[in-house]
Amino acid sequence: MKEYLQRLANKESFSSEEMQLAVGQMLLDEEISDSEIAAFLIALKTKGETVDEIAGLVNAIRNNTIGFSRKFQNVIDNCGTGGDRSLSFNVSTTSAFVIAGSGIPVAKHGNRSMSSKTGSADVLEELGVHLSIPSHYAEELLEKIGIAFLFAPHVHPKLKKVMKVRRELQIPTIFNLIGPLTNPIELETQLLGIYRRDYLEMFAEVLKKLGRKRAIVINGAGHLDEASLEGQNHLVLLENGILKKMTLHPEEVGLTCYPNASIIGGDSKVNADILLGVLKGERGAFRDTVLLNAGLAIYTSGTVQNISDGIKKAQESIDSGAAYEKLCLLVEQTTKFKKEVI
């Protein structure tokens, strides 16, 4: 570890393989101290992370996660990085049920709140979803009902030490941005929201290096880590190994503009009520924000020709009751598992 720290102090960059080895050692070697981990993260941040380094870091984490035995085709994740300080309701979590209701399996990777009032795990727990399920059961849920929630602390148990250091540092590091990349399911497609607009192309390159066949990285109007109805959204589409920069205004796809202040949420109870309202058909800024984000994910999956068609499928998912049914099934199945293990 001292050699790695010296190289970072000298502003040297690592190859993907070198970073994978360094982080693997950090996760597995119990003799590495908290101060060494903190020094590594700060030195990496000060130098500036490269695409290879981020990919190597992600691969090291995924190599040390709880194992998933099956490969799935056409499974998507629509997780954002968080960190935009918008205090919005759980947009991506609500959208996940709409995406699943449209027929696209969703492996939703998430955690409790780190930088917002309510994380995906908090709101799902409020709704009755049992969070900690084994990998084989999550795989069954993906096959059986088309949606599973992968609770980050459960699937990444070896990150406890790093997470402790991260909380104590109280400054953003690369770990504030890589959560969505560490989904243990082998994904071919992904919608990734990020609050750093200057990182759009870099993270699209990382997704390419991680093997995504098709993906969108988006930074919303007002620098949200999801698509916003406030104005112009900036995104990068990865398709067939090629990156394409794009912009998207809600009016271009038939949606009304709303300020970001109109989608502010609250605690887990408030956000659970908002989620239920959207899935049960309530109209307004919450619904339209979900339609935009779910529509983008459906387009990312490659099952429709354009974003407008993705939004139409999202509307059908909600209005038919299919999205709400996915929530009910997830609650029912995870509750059933919880009772079986007690």
mmCIF file of C-alpha atoms in Angstrom:
data_model
loop_
_atom_site.group_PDB
_atom_site.id
_atom_site.type_symbol
_atom_site.label_atom_id
_atom_site.label_comp_id
_atom_site.label_asym_id
_atom_site.label_seq_id
_atom_site.Cartn_x
_atom_site.Cartn_y
_atom_site.Cartn_z
ATOM 1 C CA MET A 1 0.000 0.000 0.000
ATOM 2 C CA LYS A 2 2.887 2.403 0.716
ATOM 3 C CA GLU A 3 4.080 1.968 -2.878
ATOM 4 C CA TYR A 4 0.605 2.773 -4.203
ATOM 5 C CA LEU A 5 0.392 5.869 -1.998
ATOM 6 C CA GLN A 6 3.816 7.074 -3.131
ATOM 7 C CA ARG A 7 2.838 6.717 -6.770
ATOM 8 C CA LEU A 8 -0.363 8.682 -6.218
ATOM 9 C CA ALA A 9 1.608 11.357 -4.348
ATOM 10 C CA ASN A 10 3.790 11.619 -7.459
ATOM 11 C CA LYS A 11 0.638 12.112 -9.582
ATOM 12 C CA GLU A 12 1.128 8.769 -11.336
ATOM 13 C CA SER A 13 -1.937 7.059 -12.795
ATOM 14 C CA PHE A 14 -2.635 3.334 -12.514
ATOM 15 C CA SER A 15 -3.692 0.922 -15.198
ATOM 16 C CA SER A 16 -7.047 -0.767 -14.702
ATOM 17 C CA GLU A 17 -5.276 -3.942 -13.560
ATOM 18 C CA GLU A 18 -3.047 -2.066 -11.086
ATOM 19 C CA MET A 19 -6.032 -0.282 -9.580
ATOM 20 C CA GLN A 20 -7.870 -3.585 -9.292
ATOM 21 C CA LEU A 21 -4.947 -5.057 -7.360
ATOM 22 C CA ALA A 22 -4.609 -2.009 -5.102
ATOM 23 C CA VAL A 23 -8.284 -1.875 -4.185
ATOM 24 C CA GLY A 24 -8.470 -5.649 -3.834
ATOM 25 C CA GLN A 25 -5.671 -5.426 -1.273
ATOM 26 C CA MET A 26 -7.474 -2.582 0.487
ATOM 27 C CA LEU A 27 -10.629 -4.680 0.788
ATOM 28 C CA LEU A 28 -8.978 -7.936 1.857
ATOM 29 C CA ASP A 29 -5.909 -7.026 3.926
ATOM 30 C CA GLU A 30 -7.049 -6.451 7.511
ATOM 31 C CA GLU A 31 -3.691 -4.863 8.407
ATOM 32 C CA ILE A 32 -4.327 -1.864 6.141
ATOM 33 C CA SER A 33 -5.304 1.000 8.429
ATOM 34 C CA ASP A 34 -8.138 3.488 8.140
ATOM 35 C CA SER A 35 -5.591 6.265 7.686
ATOM 36 C CA GLU A 36 -4.026 4.439 4.711
ATOM 37 C CA ILE A 37 -7.452 4.017 3.099
ATOM 38 C CA ALA A 38 -8.211 7.702 3.693
ATOM 39 C CA ALA A 39 -4.835 8.724 2.246
ATOM 40 C CA PHE A 40 -5.457 6.558 -0.833
ATOM 41 C CA LEU A 41 -8.888 8.091 -1.495
ATOM 42 C CA ILE A 42 -7.694 11.675 -0.961
ATOM 43 C CA ALA A 43 -4.557 11.196 -3.074
ATOM 44 C CA LEU A 44 -6.634 9.684 -5.886
ATOM 45 C CA LYS A 45 -9.089 12.583 -5.701
ATOM 46 C CA THR A 46 -6.271 15.153 -5.691
ATOM 47 C CA LYS A 47 -4.552 13.553 -8.698
ATOM 48 C CA GLY A 48 -7.826 13.098 -10.571
ATOM 49 C CA GLU A 49 -9.287 9.705 -11.463
ATOM 50 C CA THR A 50 -8.899 8.240 -14.949
ATOM 51 C CA VAL A 51 -11.298 5.978 -16.839
ATOM 52 C CA ASP A 52 -8.978 3.008 -16.316
ATOM 53 C CA GLU A 53 -8.718 3.679 -12.590
ATOM 54 C CA ILE A 54 -12.470 3.936 -12.108
ATOM 55 C CA ALA A 55 -13.050 0.740 -14.097
ATOM 56 C CA GLY A 56 -10.367 -1.069 -12.086
ATOM 57 C CA LEU A 57 -11.883 0.145 -8.822
ATOM 58 C CA VAL A 58 -15.342 -1.041 -9.854
ATOM 59 C CA ASN A 59 -14.048 -4.438 -10.972
ATOM 60 C CA ALA A 60 -12.231 -4.913 -7.655
ATOM 61 C CA ILE A 61 -15.456 -4.233 -5.758
ATOM 62 C CA ARG A 62 -17.504 -6.500 -8.011
ATOM 63 C CA ASN A 63 -14.938 -9.291 -7.635
ATOM 64 C CA ASN A 64 -15.466 -9.121 -3.880
ATOM 65 C CA THR A 65 -19.248 -9.018 -3.867
ATOM 66 C CA ILE A 66 -21.764 -11.726 -3.037
ATOM 67 C CA GLY A 67 -21.848 -14.039 -6.052
ATOM 68 C CA PHE A 68 -24.590 -14.186 -8.655
ATOM 69 C CA SER A 69 -24.543 -17.425 -10.624
ATOM 70 C CA ARG A 70 -26.755 -16.614 -13.591
ATOM 71 C CA LYS A 71 -26.402 -14.234 -16.506
ATOM 72 C CA PHE A 72 -29.469 -12.332 -17.595
ATOM 73 C CA GLN A 73 -30.250 -10.742 -20.933
ATOM 74 C CA ASN A 74 -31.968 -7.364 -21.212
ATOM 75 C CA VAL A 75 -31.751 -6.583 -17.465
ATOM 76 C CA ILE A 76 -31.288 -2.869 -16.736
ATOM 77 C CA ASP A 77 -30.444 -0.672 -13.751
ATOM 78 C CA ASN A 78 -31.482 2.972 -13.564
ATOM 79 C CA CYS A 79 -29.597 4.064 -10.447
ATOM 80 C CA GLY A 80 -28.180 7.574 -9.984
ATOM 81 C CA THR A 81 -25.092 8.622 -8.064
ATOM 82 C CA GLY A 82 -26.923 10.894 -5.629
ATOM 83 C CA GLY A 83 -25.126 13.968 -4.370
ATOM 84 C CA ASP A 84 -27.128 16.599 -6.260
ATOM 85 C CA ARG A 85 -28.591 18.034 -3.009
ATOM 86 C CA SER A 86 -31.941 18.537 -4.734
ATOM 87 C CA LEU A 87 -33.950 16.821 -1.945
ATOM 88 C CA SER A 88 -36.096 15.267 -4.669
ATOM 89 C CA PHE A 89 -38.368 12.283 -4.077
ATOM 90 C CA ASN A 90 -37.103 8.828 -5.042
ATOM 91 C CA VAL A 91 -37.313 9.291 -8.797
ATOM 92 C CA SER A 92 -35.242 6.308 -9.941
ATOM 93 C CA THR A 93 -36.868 3.922 -7.449
ATOM 94 C CA THR A 94 -40.360 4.925 -8.593
ATOM 95 C CA SER A 95 -39.230 4.698 -12.214
ATOM 96 C CA ALA A 96 -37.876 1.171 -11.646
ATOM 97 C CA PHE A 97 -41.397 -0.194 -11.145
ATOM 98 C CA VAL A 98 -42.602 1.619 -14.264
ATOM 99 C CA ILE A 99 -39.728 0.157 -16.294
ATOM 100 C CA ALA A 100 -40.435 -3.331 -14.940
ATOM 101 C CA GLY A 101 -44.132 -2.849 -15.667
ATOM 102 C CA SER A 102 -43.245 -2.213 -19.305
ATOM 103 C CA GLY A 103 -41.677 -5.680 -19.524
ATOM 104 C CA ILE A 104 -37.988 -4.873 -18.945
ATOM 105 C CA PRO A 105 -36.406 -6.664 -15.946
ATOM 106 C CA VAL A 106 -34.819 -4.262 -13.435
ATOM 107 C CA ALA A 107 -31.962 -5.122 -11.062
ATOM 108 C CA LYS A 108 -32.242 -2.050 -8.826
ATOM 109 C CA HIS A 109 -29.031 -1.459 -6.932
ATOM 110 C CA GLY A 110 -29.273 0.943 -3.998
ATOM 111 C CA ASN A 111 -28.616 1.948 -0.431
ATOM 112 C CA ARG A 112 -29.928 3.959 2.465
ATOM 113 C CA SER A 113 -29.637 7.718 2.365
ATOM 114 C CA MET A 114 -26.095 9.083 2.142
ATOM 115 C CA SER A 115 -26.592 12.615 0.780
ATOM 116 C CA SER A 116 -30.393 12.973 0.605
ATOM 117 C CA LYS A 117 -33.252 12.659 3.077
ATOM 118 C CA THR A 118 -34.379 9.251 1.866
ATOM 119 C CA GLY A 119 -32.468 6.588 -0.041
ATOM 120 C CA SER A 120 -33.989 3.861 -2.194
ATOM 121 C CA ALA A 121 -33.652 1.316 0.611
ATOM 122 C CA ASP A 122 -35.414 3.638 3.064
ATOM 123 C CA VAL A 123 -38.465 4.172 0.884
ATOM 124 C CA LEU A 124 -38.722 0.505 -0.157
ATOM 125 C CA GLU A 125 -38.529 -0.593 3.470
ATOM 126 C CA GLU A 126 -41.309 1.869 4.287
ATOM 127 C CA LEU A 127 -43.401 0.235 1.552
ATOM 128 C CA GLY A 128 -42.847 -3.232 3.033
ATOM 129 C CA VAL A 129 -40.008 -4.578 0.879
ATOM 130 C CA HIS A 130 -37.611 -6.875 2.760
ATOM 131 C CA LEU A 131 -34.114 -5.667 1.862
ATOM 132 C CA SER A 132 -31.613 -8.383 2.734
ATOM 133 C CA ILE A 133 -32.194 -11.374 0.500
ATOM 134 C CA PRO A 134 -29.609 -13.888 -0.761
ATOM 135 C CA SER A 135 -28.323 -13.690 -4.317
ATOM 136 C CA HIS A 136 -30.119 -16.836 -5.471
ATOM 137 C CA TYR A 137 -33.444 -15.369 -4.322
ATOM 138 C CA ALA A 138 -32.750 -12.059 -6.064
ATOM 139 C CA GLU A 139 -32.122 -14.050 -9.243
ATOM 140 C CA GLU A 140 -35.427 -15.844 -8.751
ATOM 141 C CA LEU A 141 -37.201 -12.505 -8.354
ATOM 142 C CA LEU A 142 -35.696 -11.228 -11.607
ATOM 143 C CA GLU A 143 -36.934 -14.319 -13.434
ATOM 144 C CA LYS A 144 -40.281 -14.588 -11.659
ATOM 145 C CA ILE A 145 -41.516 -10.989 -11.311
ATOM 146 C CA GLY A 146 -39.018 -8.962 -13.358
ATOM 147 C CA ILE A 147 -37.632 -6.776 -10.546
ATOM 148 C CA ALA A 148 -35.249 -7.223 -7.621
ATOM 149 C CA PHE A 149 -33.673 -4.805 -5.176
ATOM 150 C CA LEU A 150 -29.979 -5.359 -4.468
ATOM 151 C CA PHE A 151 -29.225 -3.744 -1.097
ATOM 152 C CA ALA A 152 -25.656 -2.435 -1.333
ATOM 153 C CA PRO A 153 -24.460 -3.243 2.242
ATOM 154 C CA HIS A 154 -25.770 -6.793 1.835
ATOM 155 C CA VAL A 155 -24.181 -7.505 -1.544
ATOM 156 C CA HIS A 156 -20.939 -5.632 -0.746
ATOM 157 C CA PRO A 157 -20.071 -6.770 2.806
ATOM 158 C CA LYS A 158 -16.324 -6.241 2.284
ATOM 159 C CA LEU A 159 -16.858 -2.499 1.796
ATOM 160 C CA LYS A 160 -17.726 -1.878 5.455
ATOM 161 C CA LYS A 161 -14.248 -0.632 6.336
ATOM 162 C CA VAL A 162 -14.068 1.697 3.336
ATOM 163 C CA MET A 163 -17.567 3.032 4.022
ATOM 164 C CA LYS A 164 -16.572 3.811 7.613
ATOM 165 C CA VAL A 165 -13.600 5.841 6.370
ATOM 166 C CA ARG A 166 -15.749 7.538 3.754
ATOM 167 C CA ARG A 167 -18.244 8.684 6.391
ATOM 168 C CA GLU A 168 -15.469 9.966 8.653
ATOM 169 C CA LEU A 169 -13.810 11.935 5.836
ATOM 170 C CA GLN A 170 -17.032 13.866 5.156
ATOM 171 C CA ILE A 171 -15.766 15.017 1.770
ATOM 172 C CA PRO A 172 -16.727 13.578 -1.619
ATOM 173 C CA THR A 173 -14.432 10.925 -3.100
ATOM 174 C CA ILE A 174 -14.761 8.613 -6.081
ATOM 175 C CA PHE A 175 -16.930 6.372 -3.889
ATOM 176 C CA ASN A 176 -19.635 9.059 -4.065
ATOM 177 C CA LEU A 177 -19.936 8.378 -7.791
ATOM 178 C CA ILE A 178 -19.356 4.673 -8.394
ATOM 179 C CA GLY A 179 -22.304 3.110 -6.539
ATOM 180 C CA PRO A 180 -24.411 2.564 -9.686
ATOM 181 C CA LEU A 181 -21.433 0.969 -11.455
ATOM 182 C CA THR A 182 -20.969 -1.756 -8.830
ATOM 183 C CA ASN A 183 -24.231 -3.602 -9.484
ATOM 184 C CA PRO A 184 -23.278 -7.284 -9.063
ATOM 185 C CA ILE A 185 -25.573 -8.377 -11.907
ATOM 186 C CA GLU A 186 -23.885 -8.504 -15.321
ATOM 187 C CA LEU A 187 -25.677 -5.672 -17.093
ATOM 188 C CA GLU A 188 -25.750 -5.099 -20.831
ATOM 189 C CA THR A 189 -27.740 -1.855 -20.537
ATOM 190 C CA GLN A 190 -27.849 0.931 -17.958
ATOM 191 C CA LEU A 191 -29.264 4.394 -17.350
ATOM 192 C CA LEU A 192 -26.853 6.243 -15.070
ATOM 193 C CA GLY A 193 -27.663 9.620 -13.565
ATOM 194 C CA ILE A 194 -24.752 11.757 -12.373
ATOM 195 C CA TYR A 195 -24.681 15.184 -10.733
ATOM 196 C CA ARG A 196 -21.310 16.095 -12.301
ATOM 197 C CA ARG A 197 -21.924 17.306 -15.848
ATOM 198 C CA ASP A 198 -18.177 17.391 -16.504
ATOM 199 C CA TYR A 199 -18.064 13.621 -15.874
ATOM 200 C CA LEU A 200 -20.672 12.610 -18.467
ATOM 201 C CA GLU A 201 -18.267 11.415 -21.154
ATOM 202 C CA MET A 202 -15.825 9.922 -18.661
ATOM 203 C CA PHE A 203 -18.499 7.739 -17.075
ATOM 204 C CA ALA A 204 -19.845 6.723 -20.477
ATOM 205 C CA GLU A 205 -16.295 5.573 -21.275
ATOM 206 C CA VAL A 206 -16.189 3.672 -17.968
ATOM 207 C CA LEU A 207 -19.475 1.918 -18.821
ATOM 208 C CA LYS A 208 -18.009 1.005 -22.205
ATOM 209 C CA LYS A 209 -14.924 -0.438 -20.491
ATOM 210 C CA LEU A 210 -17.178 -2.380 -18.105
ATOM 211 C CA GLY A 211 -18.884 -4.058 -21.046
ATOM 212 C CA ARG A 212 -22.180 -2.227 -21.390
ATOM 213 C CA LYS A 213 -23.548 -2.642 -24.903
ATOM 214 C CA ARG A 214 -25.927 0.285 -24.629
ATOM 215 C CA ALA A 215 -26.168 2.967 -21.942
ATOM 216 C CA ILE A 216 -27.091 6.557 -21.251
ATOM 217 C CA VAL A 217 -25.341 8.804 -18.744
ATOM 218 C CA ILE A 218 -27.468 11.831 -17.904
ATOM 219 C CA ASN A 219 -27.125 15.075 -16.013
ATOM 220 C CA GLY A 220 -30.426 16.863 -15.591
ATOM 221 C CA ALA A 221 -31.277 20.558 -15.736
ATOM 222 C CA GLY A 222 -30.071 22.142 -12.507
ATOM 223 C CA HIS A 223 -27.365 19.461 -12.296
ATOM 224 C CA LEU A 224 -29.687 16.735 -11.025
ATOM 225 C CA ASP A 225 -28.518 13.114 -11.106
ATOM 226 C CA GLU A 226 -31.599 12.259 -13.175
ATOM 227 C CA ALA A 227 -33.599 13.729 -16.021
ATOM 228 C CA SER A 228 -35.325 16.977 -15.047
ATOM 229 C CA LEU A 229 -38.413 18.791 -16.288
ATOM 230 C CA GLU A 230 -36.857 22.179 -15.483
ATOM 231 C CA GLY A 231 -35.116 22.576 -18.833
ATOM 232 C CA GLN A 232 -32.277 21.241 -20.944
ATOM 233 C CA ASN A 233 -30.869 17.852 -19.940
ATOM 234 C CA HIS A 234 -27.389 16.780 -21.038
ATOM 235 C CA LEU A 235 -26.642 13.150 -21.828
ATOM 236 C CA VAL A 236 -24.232 10.820 -23.544
ATOM 237 C CA LEU A 237 -25.497 7.757 -25.378
ATOM 238 C CA LEU A 238 -23.218 4.717 -25.617
ATOM 239 C CA GLU A 239 -24.205 2.441 -28.478
ATOM 240 C CA ASN A 240 -22.075 -0.119 -30.332
ATOM 241 C CA GLY A 241 -18.947 1.252 -28.674
ATOM 242 C CA ILE A 242 -19.591 4.806 -29.909
ATOM 243 C CA LEU A 243 -20.357 7.797 -27.659
ATOM 244 C CA LYS A 244 -22.840 10.426 -28.781
ATOM 245 C CA LYS A 245 -23.485 13.675 -26.886
ATOM 246 C CA MET A 246 -27.130 14.781 -26.834
ATOM 247 C CA THR A 247 -29.488 17.249 -25.162
ATOM 248 C CA LEU A 248 -33.124 16.720 -24.265
ATOM 249 C CA HIS A 249 -35.759 19.280 -23.325
ATOM 250 C CA PRO A 250 -39.028 17.946 -21.846
ATOM 251 C CA GLU A 251 -41.135 19.884 -24.345
ATOM 252 C CA GLU A 252 -39.424 17.974 -27.172
ATOM 253 C CA VAL A 253 -41.109 14.787 -25.912
ATOM 254 C CA GLY A 254 -44.488 16.293 -25.054
ATOM 255 C CA LEU A 255 -43.959 16.917 -21.337
ATOM 256 C CA THR A 256 -44.685 20.079 -19.358
ATOM 257 C CA CYS A 257 -41.845 22.019 -17.747
ATOM 258 C CA TYR A 258 -41.766 22.164 -13.945
ATOM 259 C CA PRO A 259 -39.107 23.685 -11.670
ATOM 260 C CA ASN A 260 -36.994 21.238 -9.694
ATOM 261 C CA ALA A 261 -38.534 22.639 -6.512
ATOM 262 C CA SER A 262 -41.808 20.958 -7.522
ATOM 263 C CA ILE A 263 -40.356 17.463 -7.006
ATOM 264 C CA ILE A 264 -38.933 17.944 -3.519
ATOM 265 C CA GLY A 265 -39.744 14.985 -1.295
ATOM 266 C CA GLY A 266 -39.350 14.333 2.408
ATOM 267 C CA ASP A 267 -38.782 11.465 4.794
ATOM 268 C CA SER A 268 -39.399 7.828 3.911
ATOM 269 C CA LYS A 269 -43.132 8.074 4.702
ATOM 270 C CA VAL A 270 -43.604 11.165 2.510
ATOM 271 C CA ASN A 271 -41.622 9.650 -0.356
ATOM 272 C CA ALA A 272 -43.462 6.335 -0.085
ATOM 273 C CA ASP A 273 -46.748 8.214 -0.436
ATOM 274 C CA ILE A 274 -45.415 10.065 -3.494
ATOM 275 C CA LEU A 275 -44.269 6.786 -5.057
ATOM 276 C CA LEU A 276 -47.646 5.169 -4.456
ATOM 277 C CA GLY A 277 -49.444 8.208 -5.847
ATOM 278 C CA VAL A 278 -47.456 8.055 -9.081
ATOM 279 C CA LEU A 279 -47.974 4.312 -9.530
ATOM 280 C CA LYS A 280 -51.700 4.717 -8.856
ATOM 281 C CA GLY A 281 -52.045 7.350 -11.577
ATOM 282 C CA GLU A 282 -51.888 10.738 -9.858
ATOM 283 C CA ARG A 283 -51.031 13.521 -12.307
ATOM 284 C CA GLY A 284 -48.496 16.319 -11.997
ATOM 285 C CA ALA A 285 -44.774 16.977 -11.703
ATOM 286 C CA PHE A 286 -44.001 13.743 -9.844
ATOM 287 C CA ARG A 287 -45.613 11.592 -12.516
ATOM 288 C CA ASP A 288 -44.130 13.506 -15.453
ATOM 289 C CA THR A 289 -40.644 13.311 -13.932
ATOM 290 C CA VAL A 290 -41.040 9.549 -13.626
ATOM 291 C CA LEU A 291 -42.358 9.310 -17.186
ATOM 292 C CA LEU A 292 -39.291 11.155 -18.480
ATOM 293 C CA ASN A 293 -36.830 9.010 -16.529
ATOM 294 C CA ALA A 294 -38.588 5.692 -17.114
ATOM 295 C CA GLY A 295 -39.018 6.580 -20.785
ATOM 296 C CA LEU A 296 -35.291 7.240 -21.065
ATOM 297 C CA ALA A 297 -34.517 3.871 -19.448
ATOM 298 C CA ILE A 298 -36.905 2.057 -21.780
ATOM 299 C CA TYR A 299 -35.211 3.773 -24.720
ATOM 300 C CA THR A 300 -31.807 2.828 -23.285
ATOM 301 C CA SER A 301 -32.895 -0.813 -23.216
ATOM 302 C CA GLY A 302 -33.238 -0.736 -26.999
ATOM 303 C CA THR A 303 -36.855 -1.946 -27.012
ATOM 304 C CA VAL A 304 -38.193 1.276 -28.606
ATOM 305 C CA GLN A 305 -36.927 3.469 -31.433
ATOM 306 C CA ASN A 306 -36.959 6.822 -29.640
ATOM 307 C CA ILE A 307 -37.448 8.510 -26.263
ATOM 308 C CA SER A 308 -41.028 9.564 -27.055
ATOM 309 C CA ASP A 309 -41.994 5.924 -27.587
ATOM 310 C CA GLY A 310 -40.276 5.081 -24.309
ATOM 311 C CA ILE A 311 -42.428 7.655 -22.533
ATOM 312 C CA LYS A 312 -45.561 6.193 -24.128
ATOM 313 C CA LYS A 313 -44.627 2.742 -22.814
ATOM 314 C CA ALA A 314 -44.038 4.263 -19.385
ATOM 315 C CA GLN A 315 -47.514 5.827 -19.495
ATOM 316 C CA GLU A 316 -49.030 2.474 -20.410
ATOM 317 C CA SER A 317 -47.146 0.785 -17.580
ATOM 318 C CA ILE A 318 -48.669 3.170 -15.031
ATOM 319 C CA ASP A 319 -52.160 3.517 -16.510
ATOM 320 C CA SER A 320 -52.630 -0.237 -16.977
ATOM 321 C CA GLY A 321 -51.713 -0.903 -13.348
ATOM 322 C CA ALA A 322 -48.678 -2.977 -14.375
ATOM 323 C CA ALA A 323 -46.181 -0.738 -12.536
ATOM 324 C CA TYR A 324 -48.161 -0.866 -9.281
ATOM 325 C CA GLU A 325 -48.497 -4.630 -9.628
ATOM 326 C CA LYS A 326 -44.683 -4.936 -9.761
ATOM 327 C CA LEU A 327 -44.444 -3.137 -6.424
ATOM 328 C CA CYS A 328 -47.103 -5.391 -4.893
ATOM 329 C CA LEU A 329 -45.300 -8.494 -6.152
ATOM 330 C CA LEU A 330 -41.944 -7.330 -4.771
ATOM 331 C CA VAL A 331 -43.469 -6.662 -1.352
ATOM 332 C CA GLU A 332 -45.318 -9.996 -1.411
ATOM 333 C CA GLN A 333 -42.327 -12.093 -2.489
ATOM 334 C CA THR A 334 -39.746 -10.520 -0.151
ATOM 335 C CA THR A 335 -42.186 -10.702 2.775
ATOM 336 C CA LYS A 336 -42.732 -14.362 1.980
ATOM 337 C CA PHE A 337 -38.977 -14.946 2.051
ATOM 338 C CA LYS A 338 -38.628 -13.067 5.351
ATOM 339 C CA LYS A 339 -41.265 -15.305 6.957
ATOM 340 C CA GLU A 340 -39.553 -18.425 5.624
ATOM 341 C CA VAL A 341 -36.214 -17.586 7.263
ATOM 342 C CA ILE A 342 -37.609 -16.516 10.656
#
